[in-house]
Short mmCIF file of N, CA and C in Angstrom, two decimals:
data_model
loop_
_atom_site.label_atom_id
_atom_site.label_comp_id
_atom_site.label_asym_id
_atom_site.label_seq_id
_atom_site.Cartn_x
_atom_site.Cartn_y
_atom_site.Cartn_z
N MET A 1 0.88 -1.11 -0.05
CA MET A 1 0.03 -0.07 0.00
C MET A 1 0.90 1.26 -0.01
N THR A 2 0.53 2.26 -0.73
CA THR A 2 1.30 3.63 -0.83
C THR A 2 0.92 4.45 0.32
N LEU A 3 1.73 5.35 0.65
CA LEU A 3 1.41 6.28 1.64
C LEU A 3 0.13 7.09 1.50
N LEU A 4 -0.22 7.46 0.32
CA LEU A 4 -1.45 8.05 0.03
C LEU A 4 -2.69 7.12 0.28
N GLU A 5 -2.43 5.87 -0.10
CA GLU A 5 -3.55 5.00 0.30
C GLU A 5 -3.64 4.72 1.79
N ASP A 6 -2.51 4.74 2.44
CA ASP A 6 -2.55 4.80 3.95
C ASP A 6 -3.29 5.88 4.51
N ILE A 7 -3.05 7.14 3.96
CA ILE A 7 -3.75 8.29 4.51
C ILE A 7 -5.31 8.26 4.23
N LYS A 8 -5.73 7.68 2.90
CA LYS A 8 -7.11 7.64 2.62
C LYS A 8 -7.78 6.67 3.55
N GLN A 9 -7.05 5.57 3.94
CA GLN A 9 -7.62 4.52 4.81
C GLN A 9 -7.79 5.11 6.22
N TYR A 10 -6.80 6.00 6.62
CA TYR A 10 -6.88 6.49 7.90
C TYR A 10 -8.17 7.39 8.04
N GLU A 11 -8.41 8.21 6.92
CA GLU A 11 -9.52 9.06 6.80
C GLU A 11 -10.90 8.29 6.89
N GLN A 12 -10.85 7.11 6.26
CA GLN A 12 -12.06 6.36 6.21
C GLN A 12 -12.40 5.83 7.54
N GLU A 13 -11.38 5.42 8.27
CA GLU A 13 -11.49 4.95 9.65
C GLU A 13 -11.69 5.92 10.66
N HIS A 14 -11.44 7.15 10.34
CA HIS A 14 -11.59 8.43 11.20
C HIS A 14 -12.28 9.51 10.51
N PRO A 15 -13.49 9.37 10.03
CA PRO A 15 -14.15 10.35 9.16
C PRO A 15 -14.42 11.69 9.84
N HIS A 16 -14.46 11.75 11.13
CA HIS A 16 -14.60 13.16 11.74
C HIS A 16 -13.39 13.93 11.67
N THR A 17 -12.29 13.37 11.12
CA THR A 17 -10.99 14.30 11.16
C THR A 17 -10.56 14.34 9.77
N SER A 18 -11.39 14.32 8.83
CA SER A 18 -10.87 14.54 7.40
C SER A 18 -10.76 15.98 6.97
N GLY A 19 -11.21 16.92 7.70
CA GLY A 19 -10.95 18.26 7.39
C GLY A 19 -11.22 18.85 6.05
N THR A 20 -10.17 19.52 5.48
CA THR A 20 -10.28 20.09 4.11
C THR A 20 -10.56 18.99 3.08
N CYS A 21 -11.18 19.45 2.03
CA CYS A 21 -11.66 18.42 0.99
C CYS A 21 -10.38 17.74 0.30
N ASN A 22 -10.61 16.54 -0.06
CA ASN A 22 -9.53 15.76 -0.77
C ASN A 22 -8.91 16.41 -1.92
N THR A 23 -9.66 17.10 -2.71
CA THR A 23 -9.22 17.70 -3.95
C THR A 23 -8.07 18.76 -3.57
N ILE A 24 -8.39 19.52 -2.57
CA ILE A 24 -7.23 20.44 -2.01
C ILE A 24 -6.02 19.91 -1.59
N LYS A 25 -6.33 18.83 -0.62
CA LYS A 25 -5.12 18.12 -0.09
C LYS A 25 -4.29 17.66 -1.09
N ARG A 26 -4.92 16.91 -2.16
CA ARG A 26 -4.19 16.31 -3.21
C ARG A 26 -3.37 17.47 -4.19
N ALA A 27 -4.03 18.50 -4.27
CA ALA A 27 -3.31 19.65 -5.02
C ALA A 27 -2.04 20.00 -4.30
N LEU A 28 -2.17 20.21 -2.91
CA LEU A 28 -1.01 20.56 -2.16
C LEU A 28 0.03 19.47 -2.31
N TYR A 29 -0.42 18.23 -2.17
CA TYR A 29 0.51 17.14 -2.33
C TYR A 29 1.29 17.25 -3.63
N ASP A 30 0.52 17.43 -4.68
CA ASP A 30 1.15 17.53 -6.01
C ASP A 30 2.07 18.71 -6.24
N ALA A 31 1.66 19.77 -5.68
CA ALA A 31 2.50 21.01 -5.68
C ALA A 31 3.89 20.75 -4.99
N ILE A 32 3.85 20.20 -3.87
CA ILE A 32 5.21 19.83 -3.22
C ILE A 32 5.90 18.77 -3.82
N ILE A 33 5.21 17.73 -4.63
CA ILE A 33 6.06 16.89 -5.39
C ILE A 33 6.72 17.56 -6.56
N GLU A 34 6.03 18.51 -7.15
CA GLU A 34 6.52 19.17 -8.34
C GLU A 34 7.67 20.15 -8.03
N HIS A 35 7.40 20.95 -6.94
CA HIS A 35 8.47 22.06 -6.64
C HIS A 35 9.49 21.71 -5.65
N LYS A 36 9.30 20.37 -4.93
CA LYS A 36 10.27 20.09 -4.06
C LYS A 36 10.97 21.06 -3.02
N PRO A 37 10.00 21.58 -2.27
CA PRO A 37 10.49 22.63 -1.33
C PRO A 37 11.34 21.96 -0.14
N GLU A 38 12.34 22.82 0.26
CA GLU A 38 13.07 22.35 1.53
C GLU A 38 12.23 22.51 2.79
N CYS A 39 11.37 23.51 2.78
CA CYS A 39 10.60 23.88 3.97
C CYS A 39 9.12 24.26 3.53
N VAL A 40 8.24 23.62 4.29
CA VAL A 40 6.85 24.00 4.06
C VAL A 40 6.28 24.44 5.50
N ILE A 41 5.58 25.53 5.50
CA ILE A 41 4.99 26.03 6.82
C ILE A 41 3.43 25.87 6.64
N GLU A 42 2.78 25.28 7.59
CA GLU A 42 1.39 25.13 7.67
C GLU A 42 0.85 25.95 8.84
N ILE A 43 -0.07 26.87 8.41
CA ILE A 43 -0.67 27.67 9.51
C ILE A 43 -2.06 27.17 9.65
N GLY A 44 -2.39 26.66 10.88
CA GLY A 44 -3.64 26.09 11.09
C GLY A 44 -3.65 24.59 10.95
N VAL A 45 -3.56 23.80 12.02
CA VAL A 45 -3.33 22.32 11.86
C VAL A 45 -4.50 21.58 12.38
N SER A 46 -5.24 22.10 13.26
CA SER A 46 -6.41 21.38 13.79
C SER A 46 -6.06 19.89 14.25
N ARG A 47 -6.58 19.00 13.62
CA ARG A 47 -6.35 17.66 13.74
C ARG A 47 -5.47 16.90 12.86
N GLY A 48 -4.78 17.74 11.82
CA GLY A 48 -3.81 17.25 11.02
C GLY A 48 -4.17 16.58 9.65
N ALA A 49 -5.33 16.88 9.18
CA ALA A 49 -5.73 16.36 7.95
C ALA A 49 -4.84 16.63 6.69
N VAL A 50 -4.59 18.08 6.60
CA VAL A 50 -3.72 18.55 5.58
C VAL A 50 -2.31 18.21 5.93
N THR A 51 -1.89 18.16 7.20
CA THR A 51 -0.54 17.94 7.69
C THR A 51 -0.19 16.62 7.06
N ALA A 52 -0.90 15.65 6.98
CA ALA A 52 -0.55 14.24 6.68
C ALA A 52 -0.22 14.28 5.13
N TYR A 53 -1.00 15.09 4.33
CA TYR A 53 -0.61 15.13 2.92
C TYR A 53 0.70 15.95 2.66
N LEU A 54 0.77 17.01 3.42
CA LEU A 54 2.09 17.80 3.08
C LEU A 54 3.25 17.04 3.53
N ALA A 55 3.28 16.28 4.75
CA ALA A 55 4.34 15.51 5.16
C ALA A 55 4.60 14.36 4.23
N ALA A 56 3.56 13.72 3.71
CA ALA A 56 3.68 12.63 2.78
C ALA A 56 4.34 13.13 1.55
N ALA A 57 4.10 14.13 1.02
CA ALA A 57 4.79 14.63 -0.21
C ALA A 57 6.15 14.99 0.00
N LEU A 58 6.49 15.53 1.24
CA LEU A 58 7.89 15.80 1.46
C LEU A 58 8.60 14.40 1.78
N GLU A 59 8.02 13.42 2.24
CA GLU A 59 8.56 12.07 2.41
C GLU A 59 8.77 11.40 1.03
N ALA A 60 7.73 11.56 0.15
CA ALA A 60 7.99 11.11 -1.21
C ALA A 60 9.06 11.74 -2.05
N ASN A 61 9.34 12.95 -1.66
CA ASN A 61 10.47 13.56 -2.17
C ASN A 61 11.84 13.29 -1.70
N GLY A 62 11.70 12.69 -0.52
CA GLY A 62 12.87 12.20 0.23
C GLY A 62 13.68 13.32 0.87
N LYS A 63 13.02 14.57 0.96
CA LYS A 63 13.68 15.74 1.61
C LYS A 63 12.70 16.75 2.11
N GLY A 64 13.07 17.66 2.91
CA GLY A 64 12.21 18.80 3.31
C GLY A 64 11.66 18.51 4.73
N LYS A 65 11.21 19.59 5.22
CA LYS A 65 10.56 19.68 6.60
C LYS A 65 9.31 20.38 6.56
N LEU A 66 8.41 20.00 7.47
CA LEU A 66 7.15 20.64 7.64
C LEU A 66 7.07 21.26 8.99
N ILE A 67 6.72 22.57 9.03
CA ILE A 67 6.44 23.11 10.43
C ILE A 67 5.10 23.48 10.38
N SER A 68 4.42 22.91 11.33
CA SER A 68 2.85 22.92 11.50
C SER A 68 2.61 23.79 12.83
N VAL A 69 1.97 25.07 12.46
CA VAL A 69 1.82 25.90 13.57
C VAL A 69 0.38 26.19 13.88
N ASP A 70 -0.03 25.99 15.15
CA ASP A 70 -1.52 26.20 15.60
C ASP A 70 -1.33 26.65 17.08
N ASN A 71 -2.32 27.43 17.44
CA ASN A 71 -2.37 27.67 18.97
C ASN A 71 -3.57 26.82 19.49
N TRP A 72 -4.24 26.11 18.74
CA TRP A 72 -5.29 25.15 18.97
C TRP A 72 -6.28 25.81 19.96
N SER A 73 -6.60 27.20 19.73
CA SER A 73 -7.52 27.91 20.66
C SER A 73 -8.91 27.71 20.14
N GLN A 74 -9.80 27.57 20.98
CA GLN A 74 -11.31 27.61 20.56
C GLN A 74 -11.70 28.92 19.97
N ASN A 75 -11.06 29.93 20.25
CA ASN A 75 -11.40 31.23 19.62
C ASN A 75 -11.09 31.22 18.16
N TYR A 76 -10.16 30.42 17.67
CA TYR A 76 -9.66 30.31 16.17
C TYR A 76 -10.29 29.03 15.53
N GLY A 77 -11.28 28.42 16.03
CA GLY A 77 -11.84 27.14 15.57
C GLY A 77 -10.99 25.88 15.88
N GLY A 78 -10.06 25.92 16.80
CA GLY A 78 -9.23 24.90 17.13
C GLY A 78 -9.98 23.85 18.05
N LYS A 79 -9.37 22.81 18.18
CA LYS A 79 -9.96 21.74 18.90
C LYS A 79 -9.14 21.44 20.08
N ALA A 80 -9.74 21.09 21.27
CA ALA A 80 -9.04 20.81 22.37
C ALA A 80 -7.97 19.79 22.22
N ASP A 81 -8.45 18.64 21.53
CA ASP A 81 -7.55 17.58 21.38
C ASP A 81 -6.65 17.78 20.00
N GLY A 82 -6.68 18.89 19.50
CA GLY A 82 -5.97 19.14 18.26
C GLY A 82 -4.55 18.56 18.20
N PRO A 83 -3.65 19.12 19.04
CA PRO A 83 -2.29 18.75 19.00
C PRO A 83 -2.15 17.19 19.31
N SER A 84 -2.83 16.54 20.11
CA SER A 84 -2.59 15.14 20.20
C SER A 84 -3.18 14.35 19.05
N ALA A 85 -4.26 14.83 18.51
CA ALA A 85 -4.88 14.15 17.44
C ALA A 85 -3.93 14.23 16.21
N ALA A 86 -3.39 15.48 15.93
CA ALA A 86 -2.52 15.76 14.79
C ALA A 86 -1.23 14.85 14.97
N CYS A 87 -0.67 14.92 16.22
CA CYS A 87 0.61 14.13 16.34
C CYS A 87 0.36 12.58 16.23
N HIS A 88 -0.78 12.17 16.63
CA HIS A 88 -1.18 10.81 16.42
C HIS A 88 -1.32 10.37 15.07
N ARG A 89 -1.86 11.31 14.31
CA ARG A 89 -2.10 10.91 12.80
C ARG A 89 -0.81 10.89 12.17
N VAL A 90 0.05 11.76 12.36
CA VAL A 90 1.42 11.84 11.77
C VAL A 90 2.21 10.61 12.04
N ASP A 91 2.18 10.18 13.41
CA ASP A 91 2.91 9.11 13.93
C ASP A 91 2.22 7.81 13.39
N ALA A 92 1.01 7.64 13.33
CA ALA A 92 0.32 6.40 12.70
C ALA A 92 0.83 6.23 11.27
N LEU A 93 1.11 7.27 10.55
CA LEU A 93 1.54 7.10 9.19
C LEU A 93 3.07 7.12 8.98
N GLY A 94 3.68 7.10 10.03
CA GLY A 94 5.13 6.95 9.98
C GLY A 94 5.82 8.32 9.49
N LEU A 95 5.15 9.43 9.73
CA LEU A 95 5.66 10.64 9.28
C LEU A 95 6.29 11.62 10.31
N LYS A 96 6.38 11.17 11.45
CA LYS A 96 6.77 12.01 12.69
C LYS A 96 8.05 12.73 12.30
N GLY A 97 9.05 12.11 11.69
CA GLY A 97 10.37 12.67 11.52
C GLY A 97 10.26 13.97 10.45
N ARG A 98 9.27 14.07 9.77
CA ARG A 98 9.14 15.16 8.76
C ARG A 98 8.44 16.40 9.28
N VAL A 99 7.75 16.31 10.49
CA VAL A 99 6.94 17.31 11.01
C VAL A 99 7.42 17.82 12.32
N ARG A 100 7.35 19.06 12.53
CA ARG A 100 7.71 19.82 13.87
C ARG A 100 6.51 20.71 14.13
N PHE A 101 5.77 20.27 15.19
CA PHE A 101 4.54 21.01 15.58
C PHE A 101 4.87 22.20 16.50
N VAL A 102 4.43 23.31 16.23
CA VAL A 102 4.64 24.46 16.97
C VAL A 102 3.30 25.04 17.53
N SER A 103 3.27 25.17 18.91
CA SER A 103 2.00 25.63 19.44
C SER A 103 2.29 27.17 19.75
N GLN A 104 1.75 27.92 18.86
CA GLN A 104 2.11 29.37 18.98
C GLN A 104 1.15 30.16 18.08
N ASP A 105 0.90 31.43 18.33
CA ASP A 105 0.17 32.25 17.57
C ASP A 105 0.85 32.46 16.14
N SER A 106 0.08 32.12 15.14
CA SER A 106 0.63 32.03 13.70
C SER A 106 1.23 33.48 13.32
N GLN A 107 0.64 34.47 13.71
CA GLN A 107 1.21 35.86 13.23
C GLN A 107 2.56 36.11 13.90
N ARG A 108 2.68 35.81 15.15
CA ARG A 108 3.93 35.83 15.87
C ARG A 108 4.97 34.95 15.26
N PHE A 109 4.67 33.72 15.02
CA PHE A 109 5.52 32.71 14.42
C PHE A 109 6.03 33.18 13.06
N LEU A 110 5.12 33.66 12.15
CA LEU A 110 5.50 34.13 10.94
C LEU A 110 6.38 35.34 10.89
N ARG A 111 6.13 36.30 11.85
CA ARG A 111 6.96 37.51 11.84
C ARG A 111 8.37 37.12 12.25
N GLU A 112 8.61 36.05 12.99
CA GLU A 112 9.94 35.55 13.54
C GLU A 112 10.74 34.85 12.31
N GLN A 113 10.05 34.45 11.22
CA GLN A 113 10.72 33.75 10.06
C GLN A 113 11.41 34.77 9.18
N ASP A 114 12.48 34.25 8.70
CA ASP A 114 13.28 35.03 7.65
C ASP A 114 12.49 35.09 6.38
N GLY A 115 12.69 36.12 5.62
CA GLY A 115 11.91 36.31 4.31
C GLY A 115 12.50 35.19 3.33
N ASN A 116 11.58 34.76 2.55
CA ASN A 116 11.98 33.71 1.42
C ASN A 116 12.55 32.43 2.02
N SER A 117 12.12 32.05 3.26
CA SER A 117 12.62 30.91 3.96
C SER A 117 11.87 29.63 3.70
N ALA A 118 10.73 29.70 3.18
CA ALA A 118 9.75 28.48 2.90
C ALA A 118 9.45 28.38 1.52
N GLY A 119 9.44 27.18 1.03
CA GLY A 119 8.94 27.02 -0.41
C GLY A 119 7.43 27.10 -0.58
N LEU A 120 6.68 26.83 0.45
CA LEU A 120 5.23 26.75 0.45
C LEU A 120 4.75 27.13 1.93
N VAL A 121 3.85 28.19 1.98
CA VAL A 121 3.19 28.48 3.16
C VAL A 121 1.68 28.24 2.94
N TRP A 122 0.99 27.35 3.73
CA TRP A 122 -0.40 27.03 3.64
C TRP A 122 -1.02 27.74 4.72
N VAL A 123 -2.02 28.64 4.49
CA VAL A 123 -2.74 29.47 5.49
C VAL A 123 -4.11 29.06 5.56
N ASP A 124 -4.32 28.45 6.84
CA ASP A 124 -5.75 27.88 7.11
C ASP A 124 -5.93 28.03 8.66
N GLY A 125 -5.54 29.23 9.19
CA GLY A 125 -5.48 29.27 10.69
C GLY A 125 -6.61 30.23 11.19
N ASP A 126 -6.27 31.37 11.55
CA ASP A 126 -7.15 32.32 12.09
C ASP A 126 -8.15 32.75 11.02
N HIS A 127 -9.49 32.34 11.19
CA HIS A 127 -10.42 32.56 10.11
C HIS A 127 -11.13 34.04 10.10
N SER A 128 -10.65 34.90 10.96
CA SER A 128 -11.25 36.15 10.89
C SER A 128 -10.53 37.07 9.76
N TYR A 129 -11.29 37.95 9.39
CA TYR A 129 -10.68 38.79 8.20
C TYR A 129 -9.38 39.39 8.61
N GLU A 130 -9.16 39.96 9.70
CA GLU A 130 -7.88 40.61 10.13
C GLU A 130 -6.82 39.60 10.38
N GLY A 131 -7.16 38.50 11.04
CA GLY A 131 -6.37 37.44 11.24
C GLY A 131 -5.79 36.73 9.94
N ALA A 132 -6.71 36.39 9.09
CA ALA A 132 -6.24 35.78 7.83
C ALA A 132 -5.49 36.74 6.98
N LYS A 133 -5.90 38.11 6.99
CA LYS A 133 -5.08 39.02 6.15
C LYS A 133 -3.63 39.20 6.75
N SER A 134 -3.50 39.16 8.00
CA SER A 134 -2.13 39.30 8.68
C SER A 134 -1.24 38.11 8.31
N ASP A 135 -1.97 36.88 8.35
CA ASP A 135 -1.20 35.70 8.05
C ASP A 135 -0.88 35.57 6.60
N VAL A 136 -1.66 36.10 5.75
CA VAL A 136 -1.35 35.97 4.31
C VAL A 136 -0.22 37.07 3.98
N LEU A 137 -0.29 38.21 4.48
CA LEU A 137 0.68 39.08 4.26
C LEU A 137 2.04 38.65 4.73
N GLU A 138 2.10 38.10 5.94
CA GLU A 138 3.43 37.64 6.40
C GLU A 138 3.82 36.32 5.62
N ALA A 139 2.90 35.57 5.20
CA ALA A 139 3.21 34.30 4.37
C ALA A 139 3.87 34.74 3.01
N ILE A 140 3.43 35.76 2.44
CA ILE A 140 3.93 36.21 1.20
C ILE A 140 5.41 36.60 1.55
N ARG A 141 5.69 37.27 2.57
CA ARG A 141 7.10 37.71 2.76
C ARG A 141 7.89 36.47 3.03
N VAL A 142 7.48 35.39 3.65
CA VAL A 142 8.18 34.22 4.11
C VAL A 142 8.34 33.31 2.95
N SER A 143 7.38 33.17 2.18
CA SER A 143 7.47 32.18 0.96
C SER A 143 8.42 32.71 -0.07
N ASN A 144 9.15 31.65 -0.70
CA ASN A 144 9.99 31.91 -1.88
C ASN A 144 9.39 31.33 -3.20
N THR A 145 8.27 30.66 -3.06
CA THR A 145 7.58 30.07 -4.19
C THR A 145 6.01 30.29 -4.25
N ALA A 146 5.33 29.82 -3.12
CA ALA A 146 3.89 29.81 -3.19
C ALA A 146 3.24 30.05 -1.90
N VAL A 147 2.10 30.58 -1.94
CA VAL A 147 1.24 30.81 -0.69
C VAL A 147 -0.04 30.30 -1.09
N GLY A 148 -0.59 29.31 -0.30
CA GLY A 148 -2.06 28.73 -0.42
C GLY A 148 -2.91 29.30 0.63
N VAL A 149 -4.20 29.67 0.43
CA VAL A 149 -5.07 30.13 1.38
C VAL A 149 -6.35 29.36 1.42
N HIS A 150 -6.93 29.04 2.44
CA HIS A 150 -8.05 28.25 2.45
C HIS A 150 -8.99 28.81 3.66
N ASP A 151 -10.25 28.80 3.47
CA ASP A 151 -11.25 28.88 4.51
C ASP A 151 -11.06 30.19 5.28
N THR A 152 -11.00 31.26 4.77
CA THR A 152 -10.75 32.62 5.55
C THR A 152 -12.06 33.32 5.92
N SER A 153 -13.22 32.69 5.72
CA SER A 153 -14.39 33.54 6.11
C SER A 153 -15.20 32.86 7.06
N HIS A 154 -14.76 32.05 8.11
CA HIS A 154 -15.59 31.58 9.09
C HIS A 154 -16.18 32.62 10.05
N PRO A 155 -17.52 32.58 10.38
CA PRO A 155 -18.13 33.65 11.34
C PRO A 155 -17.78 33.28 12.69
N HIS A 156 -16.57 33.46 13.17
CA HIS A 156 -16.15 33.31 14.53
C HIS A 156 -16.43 34.49 15.47
#
C-alpha cells in the first residue's frame, strides 16, 4: 500500500477528522512533489488532515521539513484535542520525522521567520478577516515560491 492509500484509509477509519476536501489536499501534495521545497509551513493544523498530505509529499520527495503551527484555541476554531490528534495521525502514518509542531500564535511565528525561507506556506488558521489578512501578508514575505489560502471567512 502507498502512503497516500494509507492516508485515505486513515480518513475512512476516522471520518470526523478529514478536514479540508480531498481535492485541495491532493493539489497541495502534487505542488510539493513538483516544486520539491526544502521547507513548508502550515498555518492552522487542527487535527492534522492537511498535515498528513504535506508530510507525505515531503517524504515522497525524500527531503524537506514541515513546520505545522497552531495555537489550538477555541477562539480560532481549534480543537481541544488538536495537538494530540495531529501528532497521533502523523505518527500512525510513519511521518513523525518530517513534522515539527509549534504551539504558537501564527502571526507571531510568521513574523519571526526570515523572508523567502519557505517554499510553500499554507494558510488555514485564524479565520477572521484581520487574522487571515495578517497571516497572508506575512506568508507572502516568508515564501519563496507559493502561498496557499483556505477557508478565510468563518464567522467566529
